[in-house]
DNA sequence: CGGTTTTGACCAGCGC
DNA sequence: GCGCTGGTCAAAACCG
């Protein structure tokens, strides 16, 4: 059986997805609430107790994690390779702000054109390997892409295309600290059930085959655009000395190679850990979980092997 | 025809 | 007040 790359890279991230804070020093400042009782095992990985597991995997978050759930025999199992957990304080703070807003909110149905950045909606931030992006069963439509200051990679914006009124949003950004890792941020919740099948594939193929005329033209456009973008450390996919296309192909090769190493990494991660502090792989997922991953990987290999200059067009 | 991606422009929040 | 930045819009082009 093939072991998928699903290291439990739990990251505690606030509303910002700036890569500079994710792993280097940012975690050191996190004030974990005492009753959560989970400890930072190193900069990347967090072990957590059974108590914490109960608290975090509440119904509310479960909804947001749905894209990475696999339902088998009535049992929900996380499909994502990585789980990011928002500190309880942030959730409390956001709830408090929501309550305050509701208390003074007018009864009119006015909906601002742009949502306020300060009182943003709840977010769930996941750090996923490229493989796991394909396990998202929701249908997403890309509506924007922006270069992000401090990151060599742009951020892609997706909205749910299954339902017109669905406010669910998704942001995908390649991690600048870990090659082949994507930071996925989910905002708002789906107001409908998960589609049994994705929407039409029309318009989605052009970006999946780098050799197509379209994609090459797209790359040219991106190269031109990237030339106008400067990050503090001067890194763009263009001035690295190779085209975005080449960059991504090499990255995906690396992902495949890394898959072989990750099983050992996960093993080492859990070995020697205190049972009370860590949830073992077996505790979180039973054997059927791996069976489900095989299908996902097959699908990924055939449909996600190619890419556009930055991210896959859809997941 | 109905869906998608791409991409420049626009807008609002934030920090100084 | 101003500039920077991130998030969204919308037109054009594309695809099955």
mmCIF file of C-alpha atoms (C1' of nucleotides) in Angstrom:
data_model
loop_
_atom_site.group_PDB
_atom_site.id
_atom_site.type_symbol
_atom_site.label_atom_id
_atom_site.label_comp_id
_atom_site.label_asym_id
_atom_site.label_seq_id
_atom_site.Cartn_x
_atom_site.Cartn_y
_atom_site.Cartn_z
ATOM 1 C CA UNK A 1 0.000 0.000 0.000
ATOM 2 C CA UNK A 2 1.206 3.394 -0.833
ATOM 3 C CA UNK A 3 1.804 5.660 2.085
ATOM 4 C CA UNK A 4 0.635 9.139 1.315
ATOM 5 C CA UNK A 5 2.382 12.248 2.278
ATOM 6 C CA UNK A 6 0.281 13.389 5.184
ATOM 7 C CA UNK A 7 2.539 14.575 7.885
ATOM 8 C CA UNK A 8 0.551 16.091 10.671
ATOM 9 C CA UNK A 9 2.004 19.481 10.337
ATOM 10 C CA UNK A 10 -0.205 21.287 12.711
ATOM 11 C CA UNK A 11 0.387 24.973 12.588
ATOM 12 C CA UNK A 12 -1.125 27.601 14.747
ATOM 13 C CA UNK A 13 -1.840 30.600 12.634
ATOM 14 C CA UNK A 14 -3.802 33.736 13.219
ATOM 15 C CA UNK A 15 -5.582 35.716 10.589
ATOM 16 C CA UNK A 16 -2.374 36.528 8.807
ATOM 17 C CA UNK A 17 -0.890 34.035 6.454
ATOM 18 C CA UNK A 18 2.402 35.787 6.142
ATOM 19 C CA UNK A 19 4.996 33.111 5.855
ATOM 20 C CA UNK A 20 7.439 34.911 8.055
ATOM 21 C CA UNK A 21 5.423 34.118 11.147
ATOM 22 C CA UNK A 22 4.393 30.616 10.443
ATOM 23 C CA UNK A 23 7.341 28.692 11.614
ATOM 24 C CA UNK A 24 10.024 31.043 12.704
ATOM 25 C CA UNK A 25 9.436 32.611 16.023
ATOM 26 C CA UNK A 26 5.758 33.223 15.545
ATOM 27 C CA UNK A 27 4.809 30.154 17.478
ATOM 28 C CA UNK A 28 6.985 31.140 20.348
ATOM 29 C CA UNK A 29 4.649 33.941 21.173
ATOM 30 C CA UNK A 30 1.518 31.915 21.205
ATOM 31 C CA UNK A 31 -0.159 31.884 24.552
ATOM 32 C CA UNK A 32 -1.878 28.574 24.639
ATOM 33 C CA UNK A 33 -4.879 28.453 26.811
ATOM 34 C CA UNK A 34 -4.192 26.235 29.839
ATOM 35 C CA UNK A 35 -7.150 23.949 29.374
ATOM 36 C CA UNK A 36 -6.072 23.103 25.898
ATOM 37 C CA UNK A 37 -3.019 21.375 27.228
ATOM 38 C CA UNK A 38 -1.179 20.901 24.023
ATOM 39 C CA UNK A 39 2.473 21.421 23.645
ATOM 40 C CA UNK A 40 4.726 22.561 20.940
ATOM 41 C CA UNK A 41 6.956 19.713 20.026
ATOM 42 C CA UNK A 42 9.010 21.723 17.583
ATOM 43 C CA UNK A 43 8.562 24.598 15.188
ATOM 44 C CA UNK A 44 6.537 22.626 12.737
ATOM 45 C CA UNK A 45 4.617 20.095 14.648
ATOM 46 C CA UNK A 46 2.251 20.368 17.531
ATOM 47 C CA UNK A 47 1.189 17.450 19.577
ATOM 48 C CA UNK A 48 -2.147 17.705 21.255
ATOM 49 C CA UNK A 49 -4.100 15.969 23.939
ATOM 50 C CA UNK A 50 -7.378 14.138 23.773
ATOM 51 C CA UNK A 51 -8.980 17.031 25.587
ATOM 52 C CA UNK A 52 -7.848 19.410 22.941
ATOM 53 C CA UNK A 53 -8.963 17.136 20.194
ATOM 54 C CA UNK A 54 -12.462 17.156 21.624
ATOM 55 C CA UNK A 55 -12.479 20.913 21.881
ATOM 56 C CA UNK A 56 -11.107 21.755 18.502
ATOM 57 C CA UNK A 57 -12.954 19.231 16.464
ATOM 58 C CA UNK A 58 -16.244 20.698 17.439
ATOM 59 C CA UNK A 59 -19.207 20.719 15.132
ATOM 60 C CA UNK A 60 -18.372 24.191 14.010
ATOM 61 C CA UNK A 61 -14.897 23.397 12.877
ATOM 62 C CA UNK A 62 -16.013 20.087 11.545
ATOM 63 C CA UNK A 63 -18.079 21.975 9.018
ATOM 64 C CA UNK A 64 -15.050 23.875 7.865
ATOM 65 C CA UNK A 65 -12.942 20.749 7.707
ATOM 66 C CA UNK A 66 -15.530 18.994 5.612
ATOM 67 C CA UNK A 67 -13.553 19.322 2.417
ATOM 68 C CA UNK A 68 -10.987 17.005 3.919
ATOM 69 C CA UNK A 69 -13.354 14.540 5.465
ATOM 70 C CA UNK A 70 -13.890 11.171 4.083
ATOM 71 C CA UNK A 71 -17.106 9.538 5.158
ATOM 72 C CA UNK A 72 -16.940 5.833 5.341
ATOM 73 C CA UNK A 73 -19.538 3.764 7.106
ATOM 74 C CA UNK A 74 -20.804 6.751 8.986
ATOM 75 C CA UNK A 75 -17.414 7.530 10.417
ATOM 76 C CA UNK A 76 -15.771 10.792 9.578
ATOM 77 C CA UNK A 77 -12.082 10.740 8.984
ATOM 78 C CA UNK A 78 -9.837 13.620 8.228
ATOM 79 C CA UNK A 79 -8.522 13.506 4.745
ATOM 80 C CA UNK A 80 -6.091 16.362 4.901
ATOM 81 C CA UNK A 81 -2.483 15.649 5.557
ATOM 82 C CA UNK A 82 -2.098 18.590 7.789
ATOM 83 C CA UNK A 83 -4.214 20.357 10.302
ATOM 84 C CA UNK A 84 -3.826 23.912 11.365
ATOM 85 C CA UNK A 85 -5.419 24.945 14.559
ATOM 86 C CA UNK A 86 -6.489 28.422 15.433
ATOM 87 C CA UNK A 87 -5.689 29.338 19.020
ATOM 88 C CA UNK A 88 -8.717 29.341 21.242
ATOM 89 C CA UNK A 89 -8.137 32.949 22.186
ATOM 90 C CA UNK A 90 -8.565 34.023 18.599
ATOM 91 C CA UNK A 91 -11.791 32.111 18.264
ATOM 92 C CA UNK A 92 -13.069 33.645 21.488
ATOM 93 C CA UNK A 93 -12.050 37.099 20.369
ATOM 94 C CA UNK A 94 -13.778 36.698 17.040
ATOM 95 C CA UNK A 95 -16.897 35.390 18.717
ATOM 96 C CA UNK A 96 -16.909 38.365 21.033
ATOM 97 C CA UNK A 97 -16.586 40.722 18.096
ATOM 98 C CA UNK A 98 -19.370 38.928 16.294
ATOM 99 C CA UNK A 99 -21.609 39.270 19.303
ATOM 100 C CA UNK A 100 -20.818 42.954 19.581
ATOM 101 C CA UNK A 101 -21.580 43.430 15.931
ATOM 102 C CA UNK A 102 -24.851 41.601 16.246
ATOM 103 C CA UNK A 103 -25.795 43.678 19.247
ATOM 104 C CA UNK A 104 -25.486 46.938 17.338
ATOM 105 C CA UNK A 105 -26.265 45.668 13.875
ATOM 106 C CA UNK A 106 -29.147 47.387 12.159
ATOM 107 C CA UNK A 107 -32.021 45.244 11.072
ATOM 108 C CA UNK A 108 -31.648 46.228 7.453
ATOM 109 C CA UNK A 109 -30.331 43.719 4.987
ATOM 110 C CA UNK A 110 -27.593 45.964 3.677
ATOM 111 C CA UNK A 111 -24.606 43.971 2.609
ATOM 112 C CA UNK A 112 -21.382 45.918 2.191
ATOM 113 C CA UNK A 113 -19.635 45.479 -1.102
ATOM 114 C CA UNK A 114 -16.392 44.748 0.619
ATOM 115 C CA UNK A 115 -16.104 42.950 3.879
ATOM 116 C CA UNK A 116 -14.199 44.640 6.601
ATOM 117 C CA UNK A 117 -10.738 43.276 7.039
ATOM 118 C CA UNK A 118 -10.569 43.945 10.733
ATOM 119 C CA UNK A 119 -13.522 41.871 11.811
ATOM 120 C CA UNK A 120 -12.909 39.106 9.421
ATOM 121 C CA UNK A 121 -14.957 35.995 9.468
ATOM 122 C CA UNK A 122 -13.639 32.864 11.014
ATOM 123 C CA UNK A 123 -10.870 31.289 9.122
ATOM 124 C CA UNK A 124 -9.494 27.842 9.079
ATOM 125 C CA UNK A 125 -5.950 27.671 7.912
ATOM 126 C CA UNK A 126 -4.563 24.404 6.664
ATOM 127 C CA UNK A 127 -1.115 23.559 5.520
ATOM 128 C CA UNK A 128 -1.391 20.935 2.847
ATOM 129 C CA UNK A 129 0.833 19.046 0.522
ATOM 130 C CA UNK A 130 -0.088 19.384 -3.111
ATOM 131 C CA UNK A 131 -1.515 15.879 -3.043
ATOM 132 C CA UNK A 132 -4.081 16.810 -0.497
ATOM 133 C CA UNK A 133 -5.373 19.788 -2.385
ATOM 134 C CA UNK A 134 -7.007 17.374 -4.762
ATOM 135 C CA UNK A 135 -8.922 15.772 -1.930
ATOM 136 C CA UNK A 136 -11.136 18.817 -1.641
ATOM 137 C CA UNK A 137 -14.519 17.641 -2.877
ATOM 138 C CA UNK A 138 -16.060 21.093 -3.157
ATOM 139 C CA UNK A 139 -16.202 22.844 -6.480
ATOM 140 C CA UNK A 140 -14.224 26.064 -6.464
ATOM 141 C CA UNK A 141 -14.020 28.836 -8.988
ATOM 142 C CA UNK A 142 -10.970 31.006 -9.091
ATOM 143 C CA UNK A 143 -11.805 34.685 -9.012
ATOM 144 C CA UNK A 144 -8.501 36.324 -8.378
ATOM 145 C CA UNK A 145 -4.815 36.044 -7.868
ATOM 146 C CA UNK A 146 -2.563 38.481 -6.122
ATOM 147 C CA UNK A 147 1.126 38.700 -5.418
ATOM 148 C CA UNK A 148 1.678 38.765 -1.697
ATOM 149 C CA UNK A 149 4.324 40.915 -0.172
ATOM 150 C CA UNK A 150 7.056 38.878 1.399
ATOM 151 C CA UNK A 151 6.188 35.767 -0.526
ATOM 152 C CA UNK A 152 7.617 34.749 -3.882
ATOM 153 C CA UNK A 153 4.365 33.011 -4.667
ATOM 154 C CA UNK A 154 1.046 34.674 -5.452
ATOM 155 C CA UNK A 155 -2.126 33.880 -3.567
ATOM 156 C CA UNK A 156 -5.077 32.506 -5.444
ATOM 157 C CA UNK A 157 -8.640 33.264 -4.455
ATOM 158 C CA UNK A 158 -11.436 30.795 -4.933
ATOM 159 C CA UNK A 159 -15.132 30.895 -4.199
ATOM 160 C CA UNK A 160 -17.565 28.048 -4.070
ATOM 161 C CA UNK A 161 -19.141 27.486 -7.453
ATOM 162 C CA UNK A 162 -21.641 24.871 -6.364
ATOM 163 C CA UNK A 163 -24.195 27.337 -5.138
ATOM 164 C CA UNK A 164 -24.697 30.939 -6.187
ATOM 165 C CA UNK A 165 -25.355 32.215 -2.726
ATOM 166 C CA UNK A 166 -22.596 30.283 -1.056
ATOM 167 C CA UNK A 167 -20.188 32.563 0.764
ATOM 168 C CA UNK A 168 -17.486 29.974 1.197
ATOM 169 C CA UNK A 169 -14.081 31.231 0.151
ATOM 170 C CA UNK A 170 -10.758 29.600 -0.174
ATOM 171 C CA UNK A 171 -7.295 31.055 -0.527
ATOM 172 C CA UNK A 172 -4.384 28.996 -1.740
ATOM 173 C CA UNK A 173 -0.845 30.114 -1.309
ATOM 174 C CA UNK A 174 2.315 28.152 -1.721
ATOM 175 C CA UNK A 175 4.395 28.060 1.394
ATOM 176 C CA UNK A 176 7.625 29.932 1.011
ATOM 177 C CA UNK A 177 9.226 27.905 3.762
ATOM 178 C CA UNK A 178 8.379 24.436 2.577
ATOM 179 C CA UNK A 179 8.525 23.549 -1.054
ATOM 180 C CA UNK A 180 5.496 21.702 -2.254
ATOM 181 C CA UNK A 181 3.397 22.791 0.667
ATOM 182 C CA UNK A 182 0.352 24.973 0.232
ATOM 183 C CA UNK A 183 -1.299 27.174 2.788
ATOM 184 C CA UNK A 184 -5.041 26.931 2.316
ATOM 185 C CA UNK A 185 -7.339 29.318 4.118
ATOM 186 C CA UNK A 186 -11.052 28.647 4.267
ATOM 187 C CA UNK A 187 -13.361 31.552 5.017
ATOM 188 C CA UNK A 188 -17.061 31.330 5.758
ATOM 189 C CA UNK A 189 -19.064 28.173 5.494
ATOM 190 C CA UNK A 190 -20.921 26.466 2.715
ATOM 191 C CA UNK A 191 -24.658 27.016 2.923
ATOM 192 C CA UNK A 192 -25.405 23.835 1.050
ATOM 193 C CA UNK A 193 -24.506 20.200 1.121
ATOM 194 C CA UNK A 194 -21.411 18.880 -0.518
ATOM 195 C CA UNK A 195 -21.942 18.302 -4.226
ATOM 196 C CA UNK A 196 -21.924 14.709 -5.356
ATOM 197 C CA UNK A 197 -19.970 15.733 -8.413
ATOM 198 C CA UNK A 198 -18.089 18.774 -9.458
ATOM 199 C CA UNK A 199 -19.366 21.296 -11.911
ATOM 200 C CA UNK A 200 -18.582 21.228 -15.558
ATOM 201 C CA UNK A 201 -14.944 20.942 -16.440
ATOM 202 C CA UNK A 202 -15.346 23.543 -19.145
ATOM 203 C CA UNK A 203 -12.562 26.028 -18.984
ATOM 204 C CA UNK A 204 -10.522 24.035 -16.525
ATOM 205 C CA UNK A 205 -8.333 22.026 -18.837
ATOM 206 C CA UNK A 206 -6.411 24.812 -20.457
ATOM 207 C CA UNK A 207 -4.262 25.450 -17.448
ATOM 208 C CA UNK A 208 -3.515 21.861 -16.672
ATOM 209 C CA UNK A 209 -1.330 21.122 -19.611
ATOM 210 C CA UNK A 210 1.756 23.269 -19.743
ATOM 211 C CA UNK A 211 2.392 22.482 -23.372
ATOM 212 C CA UNK A 212 -0.853 23.919 -24.555
ATOM 213 C CA UNK A 213 -0.723 27.173 -26.440
ATOM 214 C CA UNK A 214 -2.908 28.751 -23.877
ATOM 215 C CA UNK A 215 -0.807 27.924 -20.925
ATOM 216 C CA UNK A 216 2.358 29.087 -22.560
ATOM 217 C CA UNK A 217 0.724 32.400 -23.342
ATOM 218 C CA UNK A 218 -0.462 32.552 -19.793
ATOM 219 C CA UNK A 219 3.054 31.988 -18.541
ATOM 220 C CA UNK A 220 4.330 34.773 -20.737
ATOM 221 C CA UNK A 221 1.775 37.096 -19.266
ATOM 222 C CA UNK A 222 2.730 36.059 -15.780
ATOM 223 C CA UNK A 223 6.381 36.596 -16.443
ATOM 224 C CA UNK A 224 5.655 40.098 -17.596
ATOM 225 C CA UNK A 225 3.504 40.679 -14.572
ATOM 226 C CA UNK A 226 6.051 39.264 -12.181
ATOM 227 C CA UNK A 227 8.638 41.660 -13.424
ATOM 228 C CA UNK A 228 6.597 44.409 -11.899
ATOM 229 C CA UNK A 229 6.486 42.610 -8.574
ATOM 230 C CA UNK A 230 9.241 42.989 -6.101
ATOM 231 C CA UNK A 231 9.406 41.256 -2.766
ATOM 232 C CA UNK A 232 11.622 42.390 0.084
ATOM 233 C CA UNK A 233 14.053 39.599 -0.561
ATOM 234 C CA UNK A 234 13.836 40.075 -4.309
ATOM 235 C CA UNK A 235 12.516 36.625 -5.011
ATOM 236 C CA UNK A 236 10.063 36.033 -7.761
ATOM 237 C CA UNK A 237 9.491 32.944 -9.774
ATOM 238 C CA UNK A 238 10.837 34.896 -12.687
ATOM 239 C CA UNK A 239 14.106 36.224 -11.430
ATOM 240 C CA UNK A 240 15.038 32.907 -9.936
ATOM 241 C CA UNK A 241 16.426 32.095 -13.317
ATOM 242 C CA UNK A 242 13.780 29.798 -14.674
ATOM 243 C CA UNK A 243 10.264 30.100 -15.882
ATOM 244 C CA UNK A 244 7.329 29.528 -13.562
ATOM 245 C CA UNK A 245 6.526 26.496 -15.622
ATOM 246 C CA UNK A 246 9.884 24.945 -14.948
ATOM 247 C CA UNK A 247 9.647 25.890 -11.340
ATOM 248 C CA UNK A 248 6.404 24.072 -10.795
ATOM 249 C CA UNK A 249 7.400 20.971 -12.653
ATOM 250 C CA UNK A 250 10.504 20.652 -10.531
ATOM 251 C CA UNK A 251 8.488 21.212 -7.398
ATOM 252 C CA UNK A 252 6.090 18.456 -8.218
ATOM 253 C CA UNK A 253 8.948 16.106 -8.874
ATOM 254 C CA UNK A 254 10.211 16.947 -5.448
ATOM 255 C CA UNK A 255 6.854 16.261 -3.889
ATOM 256 C CA UNK A 256 6.838 12.763 -5.290
ATOM 257 C CA UNK A 257 10.301 12.136 -3.978
ATOM 258 C CA UNK A 258 9.408 13.471 -0.571
ATOM 259 C CA UNK A 259 6.505 11.078 -0.238
ATOM 260 C CA UNK A 260 8.927 8.257 0.338
ATOM 261 C CA UNK A 261 10.569 10.062 3.199
ATOM 262 C CA UNK A 262 7.476 11.268 4.948
ATOM 263 C CA UNK A 263 6.376 7.972 6.356
ATOM 264 C CA UNK A 264 9.618 7.745 8.237
ATOM 265 C CA UNK A 265 9.234 11.332 9.326
ATOM 266 C CA UNK A 266 5.776 10.705 10.712
ATOM 267 C CA UNK A 267 6.986 7.591 12.464
ATOM 268 C CA UNK A 268 9.773 9.487 14.111
ATOM 269 C CA UNK A 269 7.357 12.187 15.049
ATOM 270 C CA UNK A 270 5.167 9.933 17.108
ATOM 271 C CA UNK A 271 7.714 7.536 18.429
ATOM 272 C CA UNK A 272 8.740 8.280 21.956
ATOM 273 C CA UNK A 273 5.906 10.704 22.468
ATOM 274 C CA UNK A 274 3.836 10.683 25.562
ATOM 275 C CA UNK A 275 0.559 8.985 24.826
ATOM 276 C CA UNK A 276 -1.287 11.568 26.820
ATOM 277 C CA UNK A 277 0.101 14.381 24.770
ATOM 278 C CA UNK A 278 -0.085 12.971 21.300
ATOM 279 C CA UNK A 279 -2.850 11.398 19.358
ATOM 280 C CA UNK A 280 -1.384 8.531 17.456
ATOM 281 C CA UNK A 281 -2.073 7.909 13.842
ATOM 282 C CA UNK A 282 -4.155 4.895 14.767
ATOM 283 C CA UNK A 283 -6.213 6.929 17.182
ATOM 284 C CA UNK A 284 -7.016 9.571 14.630
ATOM 285 C CA UNK A 285 -7.514 7.408 11.619
ATOM 286 C CA UNK A 286 -8.201 3.751 11.378
ATOM 287 C CA UNK A 287 -6.980 1.511 8.597
ATOM 288 C CA UNK A 288 -9.710 2.427 6.158
ATOM 289 C CA UNK A 289 -8.266 5.877 5.911
ATOM 290 C CA UNK A 290 -5.362 4.675 3.854
ATOM 291 C CA UNK A 291 -7.630 2.854 1.449
ATOM 292 C CA UNK A 292 -9.399 6.106 0.721
ATOM 293 C CA UNK A 293 -6.146 7.849 0.027
ATOM 294 C CA UNK A 294 -5.235 5.480 -2.735
ATOM 295 C CA UNK A 295 -8.207 6.580 -4.768
ATOM 296 C CA UNK A 296 -7.387 10.190 -4.141
ATOM 297 C CA UNK A 297 -3.856 9.695 -5.292
ATOM 298 C CA UNK A 298 -4.933 7.941 -8.463
ATOM 299 C CA UNK A 299 -7.156 10.844 -9.295
ATOM 300 C CA UNK A 300 -4.446 13.280 -8.486
ATOM 301 C CA UNK A 301 -1.897 11.627 -10.694
ATOM 302 C CA UNK A 302 -4.108 11.807 -13.729
ATOM 303 C CA UNK A 303 -5.678 15.196 -13.285
ATOM 304 C CA UNK A 304 -3.223 17.168 -11.244
ATOM 305 C CA UNK A 305 0.061 16.244 -12.743
ATOM 306 C CA UNK A 306 0.261 19.455 -14.687
ATOM 307 C CA UNK A 307 -0.317 22.948 -13.583
ATOM 308 C CA UNK A 308 -0.358 26.562 -14.512
ATOM 309 C CA UNK A 309 2.249 29.048 -13.569
ATOM 310 C CA UNK A 310 1.241 29.235 -9.976
ATOM 311 C CA UNK A 311 -1.477 26.927 -8.761
ATOM 312 C CA UNK A 312 -3.774 24.354 -10.181
ATOM 313 C CA UNK A 313 -6.805 25.967 -11.685
ATOM 314 C CA UNK A 314 -9.177 24.016 -9.562
ATOM 315 C CA UNK A 315 -8.943 21.415 -6.874
ATOM 316 C "C1'" DC B 1 -24.104 27.661 -24.061
ATOM 317 C "C1'" DG B 2 -22.588 27.471 -19.618
ATOM 318 C "C1'" DG B 3 -18.933 26.937 -17.166
ATOM 319 C "C1'" DT B 4 -14.007 28.271 -16.189
ATOM 320 C "C1'" DT B 5 -9.414 31.099 -15.795
ATOM 321 C "C1'" DT B 6 -6.880 35.282 -16.418
ATOM 322 C "C1'" DT B 7 -5.813 39.797 -15.179
ATOM 323 C "C1'" DG B 8 -6.105 44.863 -14.777
ATOM 324 C "C1'" DA B 9 -8.740 47.892 -12.125
ATOM 325 C "C1'" DC B 10 -11.044 49.151 -8.192
ATOM 326 C "C1'" DC B 11 -12.030 49.552 -3.278
ATOM 327 C "C1'" DA B 12 -11.347 49.566 1.700
ATOM 328 C "C1'" DG B 13 -8.509 48.745 5.822
ATOM 329 C "C1'" DC B 14 -4.323 49.718 7.980
ATOM 330 C "C1'" DG B 15 -0.022 51.930 9.375
ATOM 331 C "C1'" DC B 16 2.718 55.910 9.341
ATOM 332 C "C1'" DG C 1 -4.017 62.427 4.492
ATOM 333 C "C1'" DC C 2 -1.430 59.319 1.916
ATOM 334 C "C1'" DG C 3 0.547 55.188 0.299
ATOM 335 C "C1'" DC C 4 0.642 50.317 0.695
ATOM 336 C "C1'" DT C 5 -1.596 46.064 0.695
ATOM 337 C "C1'" DG C 6 -5.025 42.498 0.314
ATOM 338 C "C1'" DG C 7 -9.557 41.136 -1.424
ATOM 339 C "C1'" DT C 8 -12.916 41.471 -5.036
ATOM 340 C "C1'" DC C 9 -14.980 42.728 -9.484
ATOM 341 C "C1'" DA C 10 -15.716 42.181 -14.191
ATOM 342 C "C1'" DA C 11 -14.559 41.851 -19.039
ATOM 343 C "C1'" DA C 12 -12.314 38.992 -22.203
ATOM 344 C "C1'" DA C 13 -10.863 34.719 -23.653
ATOM 345 C "C1'" DC C 14 -11.149 30.014 -23.432
ATOM 346 C "C1'" DC C 15 -12.969 25.077 -23.165
ATOM 347 C "C1'" DG C 16 -16.107 20.918 -23.502
#
